[in-house]
Every structure is written in structure tokens, then in C-alpha cells.
XYZ file of C-alpha atoms in Angstrom:
100
model
C 49.384 79.058 -105.621
C 51.927 80.943 -103.546
C 55.530 80.266 -104.480
C 57.437 78.282 -101.822
C 54.386 77.425 -99.675
C 53.941 73.742 -98.878
C 50.896 72.397 -97.036
C 50.607 69.083 -95.206
C 47.075 67.714 -94.952
C 46.354 65.360 -92.055
C 43.477 62.920 -91.635
C 41.664 63.903 -88.394
C 40.164 60.412 -88.000
C 43.473 58.807 -87.104
C 44.069 55.086 -87.176
C 42.682 52.733 -84.575
C 43.816 49.137 -84.434
C 40.872 46.709 -84.690
C 40.105 44.625 -81.587
C 41.505 41.117 -81.400
C 39.048 38.550 -82.712
C 38.603 34.922 -81.787
C 37.337 32.063 -83.897
C 34.138 30.225 -83.178
C 34.447 27.428 -80.634
C 33.731 23.929 -81.905
C 30.083 22.871 -81.697
C 29.214 20.530 -78.809
C 28.313 17.055 -80.042
C 25.581 16.556 -77.423
C 24.008 18.785 -74.759
C 23.065 15.962 -72.378
C 24.976 16.351 -69.127
C 26.202 19.810 -70.147
C 25.710 23.139 -68.408
C 24.182 25.873 -70.542
C 23.951 29.475 -69.332
C 21.142 31.689 -70.549
C 22.698 35.155 -70.634
C 20.321 38.078 -70.121
C 20.945 41.567 -71.501
C 18.568 43.084 -68.888
C 16.102 44.186 -71.560
C 12.407 43.717 -70.840
C 10.810 40.518 -72.048
C 13.955 38.412 -72.319
C 12.941 36.307 -69.306
C 9.986 34.939 -71.324
C 12.329 33.889 -74.120
C 14.650 32.267 -71.587
C 11.715 30.400 -70.013
C 10.895 28.950 -73.440
C 14.545 28.075 -74.166
C 14.909 26.365 -70.802
C 11.710 24.330 -71.226
C 12.720 23.192 -74.732
C 16.268 22.331 -73.682
C 15.128 20.293 -70.665
C 12.523 18.491 -72.765
C 15.036 17.531 -75.447
C 18.039 16.936 -73.138
C 16.830 15.619 -69.742
C 20.372 15.599 -68.310
C 21.061 19.257 -69.088
C 21.748 21.872 -66.408
C 20.536 25.400 -67.177
C 21.945 28.454 -65.404
C 20.837 32.056 -65.781
C 23.074 35.087 -65.667
C 22.327 38.792 -66.093
C 24.784 41.140 -67.735
C 26.292 43.512 -65.145
C 25.334 47.148 -65.529
C 21.938 46.368 -67.004
C 21.611 47.160 -70.673
C 24.234 49.906 -70.439
C 27.388 49.499 -72.469
C 29.953 48.467 -69.890
C 33.111 46.410 -69.916
C 32.018 42.861 -69.215
C 35.253 40.968 -69.918
C 35.365 39.469 -66.421
C 31.688 38.491 -66.566
C 32.225 36.539 -69.796
C 35.202 34.735 -68.247
C 33.101 33.838 -65.185
C 30.252 32.490 -67.337
C 32.709 30.516 -69.500
C 34.278 28.932 -66.411
C 30.937 27.531 -65.212
C 29.320 26.636 -68.560
C 29.863 24.397 -71.531
C 27.936 26.783 -73.781
C 25.681 29.824 -73.563
C 22.707 31.444 -75.228
C 22.736 35.258 -75.238
C 19.328 36.806 -75.803
C 18.017 40.348 -76.042
C 14.439 41.188 -75.086
C 11.855 43.854 -76.008
């Protein structure tokens, strides 16, 4: 050790504040008369899963309305904040599915 030399060691990773989180919305008591959006990630095969979801939902809840929406930008990671707000404004609940 060299006399009089003082080193400061820094962490190169830094500190990043975690994103704001939200709690889970309360569960709907009944889906009859509700609008449900099937949200598509643009991955192959998801449309078959959505077809099955839609058929089962309509069989169990005859008064249900089912919408379909595809994530903007395909399966690329993009900011979709506005898309989620748009889907929330027109739906009572949603099902997000990924294909392949």
C-alpha cells in the first residue's frame, strides 16, 4: 500500500428505480353482458387459442361480447402504454395470449 493514496471504488451498474406497479383489479362477479378483449401478441398460432377461448366464453356466457386486438409493432418489444389504455376503455376484462 502506498502511503497517502486513497481509492474510491464505484459500482458501474448504478441504481435504477423500479417501475411503478399496480395491484390486481377485482375479479368480475359475472361475465354475462361484459365485453372481453382477446389480446394477441402477434405470435403464430395464437389465433387458434383465441378461437377456442371465444367459443368457450360464448357457450358459457351467451350475453358476452368478445373483441380481438393485436399488439402494435407485432411481437417486437415496443411501448404499448396507449394501446393498453385503449383496450381498457372498451373492455371489462381481457385475456392476453402468446402463440407458438
